[in-house]
Amino acid sequence: MNWLNELLANDPDPTETREWIDSMRAVIDREGAQRAHQLLEGMVEVARRAGAHLPFQPTTEYINTIPPHLEAKSPGDAAMEWRIRSLIRWNAMAMVVRANRKPGDLGGHIASFASAATLYDVGFNHFWRGPEGDHPGDLIGVQGHSSPGIYARSFLEGRLTENQLDNFRMEVDGRGVSSYPHPWLMPDYWQVPTVSMGLGPISAIYQARNWKYLEGRGLLPKTDRKVWAFLGDGETDEPESLGAISVAGREGLDNLVFVVNCNLQRLDGPVRGNGKIIQELEGQFRGAGWNVIKTIWGSYWDPLLARDTTGMLRKLMMETVDGEYQNCKAFGGKYTRDNFFGKYPETAALVANMSDDDIWRLNRGGHDPHKVYAAYEAARNVTGMPTVILAKTVKGYGMGASGESLNPTHGTKKMDDEAVRLFRDRFNIPVTDAQLENHQVPFYHPGANSPEVEYMHERRKALGGYLPQRRRKSTESLEVPKLEAYDRLLKTTGEREISTTMAFVQMLNITLRDKDVGPRCVPIVADEARTFGMEGLFRQLGIYAPQGQKYKPVDRDQLMYYREDSAGQVLEEGITEAGAFSSWLACATSYSTNNLQMLPFYIYYSMFGFQRIGDSAWQAADMRARGFLLGATAGRTTLNGEGLQHEDGHGMVQAGLIPNCRSYDPTFSFEVVTIMQHGMQRMLTEQRDEYYYVTLMNENYTHPDMPEGSAEGIIKGMYLLTSTSPASGGGGRNGEAVSGGGTAKRRSNTPHVQLLGSGTILRECIAAAELLDKDFGVSADIWSCPSFNELARDGHDATRTNRLNPEAKTPAKPYVTQLLEGRQGPAIAATDYIRIYADQIREFVPMRYTVLGTDGFGRSDTRANLRRHFEVDRFHIAHAAIAALAADGKMTAKDVARAIKQYKIDSEKPNPIGV
């Protein structure tokens, strides 16, 4: 029984139904499928208006979206391209196999590229534009595990040497190539890092959106360039892979193409053994407003589908689950005949005249260059919506018994000699048996003047140059405002109390008025602008919305109303830290992708920064991002009232883990300004590949004048704020500045301490110094330490230099040591972060060193109570100073006991770490 008979079997009026179907067939024959679609849409609308419930069907039949008669035809030389593709397959396989026949167990992947070779080959030959000439070039996000195939293509093009391929995954001595796409390791080659899985897709979405944003603001000309993102079907289980696809659909990102390599297998087995991943993805993407192109079956299936007059083959294709499709490719033609086609008499009859080998050769769409070309051409011409191509392939294609369509295929990195010979024969590689003797797998290059290589050069020349390639620096270096431009923020606020968050907002407003840097500033928030006092930017700059503002905002009668604009400068991303960071990353790498320097500022709750998007922050480091991350309401005791999930006591430690992230915890407005002006200079003028994390607080207090000569120390991470040192006190470059509080003159035998602090807890150190002076006659030097991370890096660099240069006449000296050497008393450090943050400079401190911090879980309460709980308030700092002086023999145990009593310190209180 065919599909029509099934449809009519329970129909109350089969004659009428048949007439409707015949009419629709006539429309298709005369006017085409598009006209038929329009008529059906109209009828659906009429039925719905009459009250009929017509549920949305998110999937279509399990066949190709583009029928054979509508396929665009490739202009390329099919035989030549197959030959080139085969050579690339061979060299990609050889890279991994050779690497793993050496000592060291280097790892690698063969199967992923084996399944995707055609998907890349068609793109390189016909679609992907290079950045030469007038076209800015496309951006290709290569699936990480397919990197050997990309290297193999570049080897044939002459862009990589045989020695580099032979040192795959052996980079330490500078000879090899990286395991995956890593711009940090190959800064002229890889465009974007795509491993860890899931980060490539979400980054691609926001990169495409960023191009629209820059075009909307008139900073980039409109072009037909596209972001092509490759991902595996298993990778779509990562929340980041699909979590932002609605953004692309909602904003109509027709400059974005996802190519999902649906080889039906993830690392350990089937992606959806009991289901159909292609159907599942089709429904998700269609529901999110994407154009979906399914490329499931290769050309060898076309005659079978054309002869499927009963519809039973289509029915069988829909019924068969992915686990069984995997079996069909793993076990060959006879298995497929018996267990797939043999399920119904009608389908068995379709292949009755085919041999088992003929059945095995029935190809999948992702391995058919004609089908792939048609899909890419359709994607290239879509307007108003993003496109996803769901291409069905075989994992480990060509690997035979070593891994074709087997569960362990993903991790296969070795092939025995027989498997290598079969691979050679299957792809007709001109390597002899003699060359394969003694466990050898040679690379093969047909020669620089061979027809294959000349064809490759010809195609890339026509498309604007080679890919992947990466721009290291923008051709423009921007002059940034001098520190003096922010003069009013370098001076005391007098009696006026402000937060460092407000100091940043004021600095941003000054920067926005700069004619060169202002237009390049991109304020980014994840739906918290009002929390951070930035709502004034809504009216001033506008919020980017590609369709403008179609409504009157509810607060339109207010000065700072919510204004959306197609040329808006602010990116208000909604409640998505991952999305907001991806927007930041796109701007932070615009110098490379667009030859256009941008300066993004992503402002967020500090606790929802590195902890939440830490993997993306590492990706940004790899991609050589440049910009500012602002951790607002930073510190474990500063965001009072919010509690455990909001209070950040470890963000600075996490920031310090990223090698090219420079992180600071400033206390005063002049520190904020000095750090950020320095960062702008480094990133925009000097074009250094680093980015900055700066904490901001919502606690209001007065701010002093910037101490003379303190700029160097602020950037290096430490400077002397105030001093009541005895006359014999030492000190280096930043050890002179600042008049002291307390007693005007000190005797040299007066007990003395060094107090180090950062962020809001520096103010507790200042208050502790006053207590020590008033209650115990102890004097103090107060050091502001905006970055213990920078101090630690400097110290470790100095010790390494000395270790490697034992005969140097002038040993290197850590900056901390330079500042504290010769000064009296123990040092006490207190911050709003866990103790390990300030403790990391211990070996460079030339005196007894006590560290206080906020180890443990945050909780809701007032700032004063939280600081008392975590033992970082002024009273605990003063007590720690007395205890350290007693340990040094400068005070007594009775003094320590008196401090405990006087400052009401509960010695029976449990440790705040609380576990």
Short mmCIF file of C-alpha atoms in Angstrom, two decimals, residues 2 161 209 266 276 311 375 419 472 668 697 818 894:
data_model
loop_
_atom_site.label_atom_id
_atom_site.label_comp_id
_atom_site.label_asym_id
_atom_site.label_seq_id
_atom_site.Cartn_x
_atom_site.Cartn_y
_atom_site.Cartn_z
CA ASN A 2 1.50 3.36 -1.01
CA THR A 161 56.35 21.94 4.91
CA ARG A 209 25.98 39.33 14.56
CA ARG A 266 30.13 10.82 19.08
CA LYS A 276 17.51 10.38 14.41
CA GLY A 311 6.69 5.52 -0.92
CA ALA A 375 23.67 22.81 -0.51
CA ALA A 419 44.72 -0.99 6.75
CA ARG A 472 48.15 39.58 13.38
CA PHE A 668 40.25 54.41 44.08
CA MET A 697 32.64 47.93 43.45
CA GLN A 818 62.42 46.23 45.93
CA LYS A 894 49.43 40.04 76.51
#
